[in-house]
CSV table of C-alpha atoms and ligand atoms in Angstrom, one decimal:
chain,number,residue,atom,x,y,z
A,617,UNK,CA,0.0,0.0,0.0
A,618,UNK,CA,1.2,3.5,-0.7
A,619,UNK,CA,0.4,5.1,2.6
A,620,UNK,CA,1.3,8.7,1.7
A,621,UNK,CA,-1.1,8.5,-1.3
A,622,UNK,CA,-3.8,6.9,0.9
A,623,UNK,CA,-3.5,9.7,3.4
A,624,UNK,CA,-3.5,12.5,0.7
A,625,UNK,CA,-6.5,11.0,-1.0
A,626,UNK,CA,-8.5,11.0,2.2
A,627,UNK,CA,-7.4,14.6,2.9
A,628,UNK,CA,-8.7,15.6,-0.6
A,629,UNK,CA,-11.9,13.6,-0.4
A,630,UNK,CA,-13.0,14.0,3.2
A,631,UNK,CA,-11.3,17.3,4.2
A,632,UNK,CA,-9.3,16.0,7.1
A,633,UNK,CA,-7.5,12.8,8.1
A,634,UNK,CA,-7.6,11.4,11.6
A,635,UNK,CA,-4.6,9.6,13.0
A,636,UNK,CA,-4.5,7.7,16.3
A,637,UNK,CA,-1.2,7.7,18.1
A,638,UNK,CA,-0.3,4.7,20.2
A,639,UNK,CA,2.8,4.7,22.3
A,640,UNK,CA,4.0,1.1,22.7
A,641,UNK,CA,5.5,2.0,26.1
A,642,UNK,CA,2.1,2.9,27.6
A,643,UNK,CA,0.4,-0.5,27.5
A,644,UNK,CA,0.9,-4.2,26.5
A,645,UNK,CA,0.9,-5.1,22.8
A,646,UNK,CA,-2.5,-6.8,23.3
A,647,UNK,CA,-4.0,-3.7,24.9
A,648,UNK,CA,-2.5,-1.6,22.1
A,649,UNK,CA,-4.3,-3.8,19.6
A,650,UNK,CA,-7.6,-3.4,21.3
A,651,UNK,CA,-7.2,0.4,21.3
A,652,UNK,CA,-6.3,0.3,17.6
A,653,UNK,CA,-9.4,-1.8,16.8
A,654,UNK,CA,-11.6,0.5,18.8
A,655,UNK,CA,-10.1,3.6,17.1
A,656,UNK,CA,-10.6,1.9,13.7
A,657,UNK,CA,-14.3,1.2,14.6
A,658,UNK,CA,-14.6,4.9,15.5
A,659,UNK,CA,-13.4,5.9,12.0
A,660,UNK,CA,-9.7,6.7,12.4
A,661,UNK,CA,-7.8,6.5,9.2
A,662,UNK,CA,-4.4,5.2,10.3
A,663,UNK,CA,-2.5,4.2,13.4
A,664,UNK,CA,0.8,6.0,14.4
A,665,UNK,CA,3.0,3.9,16.6
A,666,UNK,CA,5.9,5.5,18.5
A,667,UNK,CA,6.9,7.6,21.5
A,668,UNK,CA,9.8,9.6,23.0
A,669,UNK,CA,11.0,7.0,25.5
A,670,UNK,CA,11.0,3.2,25.5
A,671,UNK,CA,9.2,2.6,22.2
A,672,UNK,CA,11.6,0.3,20.4
A,673,UNK,CA,12.9,-3.2,20.1
A,674,UNK,CA,10.7,-6.2,20.8
A,675,UNK,CA,7.9,-4.2,22.4
A,676,UNK,CA,7.6,-2.1,19.2
A,677,UNK,CA,7.6,-5.2,16.9
A,678,UNK,CA,5.1,-7.0,19.1
A,679,UNK,CA,2.8,-4.0,19.3
A,680,UNK,CA,2.8,-3.6,15.5
A,681,UNK,CA,2.2,-7.4,14.9
A,682,UNK,CA,-0.7,-7.4,17.4
A,683,UNK,CA,-2.3,-4.3,15.9
A,684,UNK,CA,-2.1,-5.9,12.4
A,685,UNK,CA,-4.0,-8.9,13.7
A,686,UNK,CA,-6.9,-6.6,14.7
A,687,UNK,CA,-7.1,-3.9,12.0
A,688,UNK,CA,-6.0,-3.4,8.4
A,689,UNK,CA,-5.7,0.4,8.8
A,690,UNK,CA,-2.1,1.4,7.9
A,691,UNK,CA,0.5,1.5,10.7
A,692,UNK,CA,2.9,4.4,10.5
A,693,UNK,CA,6.0,4.6,12.7
A,694,UNK,CA,6.4,7.8,14.6
A,695,UNK,CA,10.0,7.3,15.9
A,696,UNK,CA,11.6,9.1,18.8
A,697,UNK,CA,15.0,8.0,17.5
A,698,UNK,CA,16.6,5.4,15.3
A,699,UNK,CA,15.5,2.6,17.6
A,700,UNK,CA,11.9,3.4,16.6
A,701,UNK,CA,12.2,1.6,13.3
A,702,UNK,CA,10.4,-1.8,12.7
A,703,UNK,CA,10.0,-3.9,9.6
A,704,UNK,CA,6.5,-4.7,10.7
A,705,UNK,CA,5.2,-1.2,10.0
A,706,UNK,CA,3.7,-0.1,6.6
A,707,UNK,CA,5.4,3.3,6.6
A,708,UNK,CA,7.4,5.7,8.7
A,709,UNK,CA,7.2,9.4,9.3
A,710,UNK,CA,10.9,10.0,8.3
A,711,UNK,CA,11.2,13.2,10.2
A,712,UNK,CA,13.7,15.8,11.2
A,713,UNK,CA,13.1,17.9,14.4
A,714,UNK,CA,14.0,21.1,12.7
A,715,UNK,CA,13.9,23.2,15.8
A,716,UNK,CA,16.1,20.9,17.9
A,717,UNK,CA,19.4,22.2,19.3
A,718,UNK,CA,20.8,18.7,19.1
A,719,UNK,CA,22.1,17.5,15.8
A,720,UNK,CA,21.1,13.9,16.6
A,721,UNK,CA,17.4,14.8,16.3
A,722,UNK,CA,18.0,16.7,13.0
A,723,UNK,CA,20.2,14.3,11.1
A,724,UNK,CA,22.2,11.7,13.1
A,725,UNK,CA,19.3,9.4,14.1
A,726,UNK,CA,18.0,9.7,10.5
A,727,UNK,CA,21.4,8.5,9.2
A,728,UNK,CA,21.4,5.5,11.5
A,729,UNK,CA,17.8,4.6,10.8
A,730,UNK,CA,17.9,5.1,7.0
A,731,UNK,CA,19.6,1.8,6.1
A,732,UNK,CA,17.1,-0.1,8.3
A,733,UNK,CA,14.2,1.6,6.5
A,734,UNK,CA,15.8,0.8,3.2
A,735,UNK,CA,16.3,-2.9,4.0
A,736,UNK,CA,12.9,-3.3,5.6
A,737,UNK,CA,11.0,-1.9,2.6
A,738,UNK,CA,8.7,0.2,4.7
A,739,UNK,CA,7.6,3.5,3.0
A,740,UNK,CA,9.3,6.6,4.2
A,741,UNK,CA,7.1,9.8,4.3
A,742,UNK,CA,9.4,12.8,4.7
A,743,UNK,CA,8.3,15.2,7.4
A,744,UNK,CA,9.4,18.4,9.0
A,745,UNK,CA,8.7,18.1,12.7
A,746,UNK,CA,8.2,21.3,14.6
A,747,UNK,CA,7.6,21.6,18.4
A,748,UNK,CA,5.6,24.5,19.7
A,749,UNK,CA,5.1,25.5,23.3
A,750,UNK,CA,4.5,23.9,25.7
A,751,UNK,CA,6.3,21.0,24.0
A,752,UNK,CA,5.9,18.4,26.7
A,753,UNK,CA,8.1,15.3,27.0
A,754,UNK,CA,9.1,15.3,23.3
A,755,UNK,CA,10.2,18.9,23.6
A,756,UNK,CA,12.5,18.1,26.5
A,757,UNK,CA,13.8,14.8,25.1
A,758,UNK,CA,14.3,16.4,21.6
A,759,UNK,CA,16.1,19.5,23.1
A,760,UNK,CA,13.8,21.7,21.1
A,761,UNK,CA,14.1,25.5,21.0
A,762,UNK,CA,10.3,25.7,21.4
A,763,UNK,CA,8.4,27.9,19.0
A,764,UNK,CA,6.4,30.4,21.1
A,765,UNK,CA,2.7,29.6,20.8
A,766,UNK,CA,1.9,33.2,19.7
A,767,UNK,CA,4.7,33.5,17.2
A,768,UNK,CA,3.2,32.2,14.0
A,769,UNK,CA,5.8,33.8,11.9
A,770,UNK,CA,8.6,31.6,13.4
A,771,UNK,CA,6.5,28.5,12.7
A,772,UNK,CA,6.0,29.8,9.1
A,773,UNK,CA,9.8,30.2,8.7
A,774,UNK,CA,10.5,26.7,9.8
A,775,UNK,CA,7.7,25.2,7.7
A,776,UNK,CA,9.0,27.0,4.6
A,777,UNK,CA,12.5,25.7,5.3
A,778,UNK,CA,11.1,22.2,5.6
A,779,UNK,CA,9.1,22.6,2.4
A,780,UNK,CA,12.1,24.0,0.5
A,781,UNK,CA,14.3,21.1,1.8
A,782,UNK,CA,11.8,18.8,0.1
A,783,UNK,CA,9.8,17.5,3.0
A,784,UNK,CA,6.2,16.6,2.0
A,785,UNK,CA,4.6,16.9,5.4
A,786,UNK,CA,4.9,19.4,8.2
A,787,UNK,CA,3.9,18.4,11.8
A,788,UNK,CA,3.1,21.2,14.3
A,789,UNK,CA,3.4,19.5,17.7
A,790,UNK,CA,2.3,21.0,21.0
A,791,UNK,CA,3.5,17.9,22.9
A,792,UNK,CA,1.4,14.9,24.1
A,793,UNK,CA,-1.0,16.0,26.9
A,794,UNK,CA,-0.4,19.7,26.2
A,795,UNK,CA,-2.8,22.0,28.1
A,796,UNK,CA,-3.4,23.9,24.9
A,797,UNK,CA,-3.3,22.7,21.3
A,798,UNK,CA,-1.5,24.6,18.6
A,799,UNK,CA,-3.4,27.9,18.0
A,800,UNK,CA,-5.6,28.4,14.9
A,801,UNK,CA,-3.6,31.5,13.9
A,802,UNK,CA,-0.4,29.5,13.7
A,803,UNK,CA,-2.1,26.6,11.9
A,804,UNK,CA,-3.6,29.0,9.3
A,805,UNK,CA,-0.4,30.9,8.7
A,806,UNK,CA,1.6,27.7,8.2
A,807,UNK,CA,-1.0,26.1,5.9
A,808,UNK,CA,-1.1,29.3,3.9
A,809,UNK,CA,2.6,29.0,2.9
A,810,UNK,CA,2.6,25.2,2.6
A,811,UNK,CA,0.0,25.2,-0.2
A,812,UNK,CA,-0.6,21.6,-1.3
A,813,UNK,CA,2.0,20.2,1.2
A,814,UNK,CA,0.2,18.5,4.0
A,815,UNK,CA,0.0,19.9,7.6
A,816,UNK,CA,-0.4,17.6,10.6
A,817,UNK,CA,-1.4,19.0,14.0
A,818,UNK,CA,-1.2,17.2,17.3
A,819,UNK,CA,-0.8,17.6,21.0
A,820,UNK,CA,-3.5,18.5,23.5
A,821,UNK,CA,-6.5,17.8,21.1
A,822,UNK,CA,-8.9,16.1,23.4
A,823,UNK,CA,-12.4,17.0,22.1
A,824,UNK,CA,-14.4,17.5,18.9
A,825,UNK,CA,-14.5,21.3,19.3
A,826,UNK,CA,-10.7,21.7,19.4
A,827,UNK,CA,-10.2,19.2,16.6
A,828,UNK,CA,-12.7,21.0,14.4
A,829,UNK,CA,-11.0,24.4,15.2
A,830,UNK,CA,-7.7,23.0,14.1
A,831,UNK,CA,-9.2,21.4,10.9
A,832,UNK,CA,-11.0,24.6,10.0
A,833,UNK,CA,-7.8,26.6,10.5
A,834,UNK,CA,-6.0,24.5,7.9
A,835,UNK,CA,-4.8,21.2,9.4
A,836,UNK,CA,-5.0,18.4,6.9
A,837,UNK,CA,-4.5,15.7,9.5
A,838,UNK,CA,-5.3,15.6,13.2
A,839,UNK,CA,-3.4,13.4,15.7
A,840,UNK,CA,-4.9,12.3,19.0
A,841,UNK,CA,-3.0,10.1,21.5
A,842,UNK,CA,-3.8,10.8,25.1
A,843,UNK,CA,-7.6,10.4,24.7
A,844,UNK,CA,-7.3,6.8,23.5
A,845,UNK,CA,-5.1,6.0,26.5
A,846,UNK,CA,-7.4,7.7,29.0
A,847,UNK,CA,-10.8,6.8,27.7
A,848,UNK,CA,-13.0,3.9,28.7
A,849,UNK,CA,-14.9,4.2,25.4
A,850,UNK,CA,-12.3,4.8,22.7
A,851,UNK,CA,-14.7,4.2,19.8
A,852,UNK,CA,-17.1,6.9,21.0
A,853,UNK,CA,-14.4,9.4,21.6
A,854,UNK,CA,-12.8,8.9,18.2
A,855,UNK,CA,-16.2,8.9,16.5
A,856,UNK,CA,-17.0,12.3,18.0
A,857,UNK,CA,-13.7,13.8,16.7
A,858,UNK,CA,-13.8,12.1,13.3
A,859,UNK,CA,-17.3,13.3,12.6
A,860,UNK,CA,-16.3,16.9,13.6
A,861,UNK,CA,-13.3,17.0,11.2
A,862,UNK,CA,-14.6,15.3,8.2
A,863,UNK,CA,-16.6,17.4,5.7
B,857,1GP,C1,1.9,13.7,20.5
B,857,1GP,O1,0.7,15.1,19.0
B,857,1GP,C2,0.7,13.8,19.7
B,857,1GP,O2,3.0,13.4,19.7
B,857,1GP,C3,-0.6,13.5,20.4
B,857,1GP,O3,-0.8,14.4,21.5
B,857,1GP,O4,-1.4,12.8,23.4
B,857,1GP,O5,-2.1,15.2,23.5
B,857,1GP,O6,-3.2,13.6,21.9
B,857,1GP,P1,-1.9,14.0,22.6
């Protein structure tokens, strides 16, 4: 399957894509598979698998294999470093944390991971990863020079740099569990310069109203993670958000 084309086609056809993020470190592989199934039943379009800490090796492989048993929605790796690559995924967000101060998150992990991606045959989807305040764990781990939440022009400059470097996707990340999602003004300004390039927004999106606000502002894809870990009815929560963001 061509995952990038699959996602882009949904964005064109339905307005907005919904992605469910599962961190393999947060539950057992069987529990992760149940969450993926429930999210798929709620209408999510694909499952992102990864995290900032402890999301590699056997746990990552097992989580992907169990998820595959339960749903045929594509699995996309969302790696915190080069250990976050697995041949059992369909694709990988091959991303560079452009606003990191640490070269390992900009190019070194990518260099170490690239041959593994090549040999495994999984599809790389190039992505500029930008962390906005408050940034959360990923901002700390990735040593990000956080983009101030009210400085859309800085996010625009980074997004343009990513686009001119050839990255197809841009991800505006407020950090998992953020108390505030990326602001609509920033989303709109970034989407304006990206044109046809796709914009992903995540971090702190917990309800349909916030998800819809992000989608209306210009997000092509919405990521939710924490709500699937915290909710007792994952299908219903995802359904609410999916119906709010699809045209
Ligand atoms: C984190 O953007 C994602 O990388 C998801 O954030 O856990 O807040 O949904 P939440």
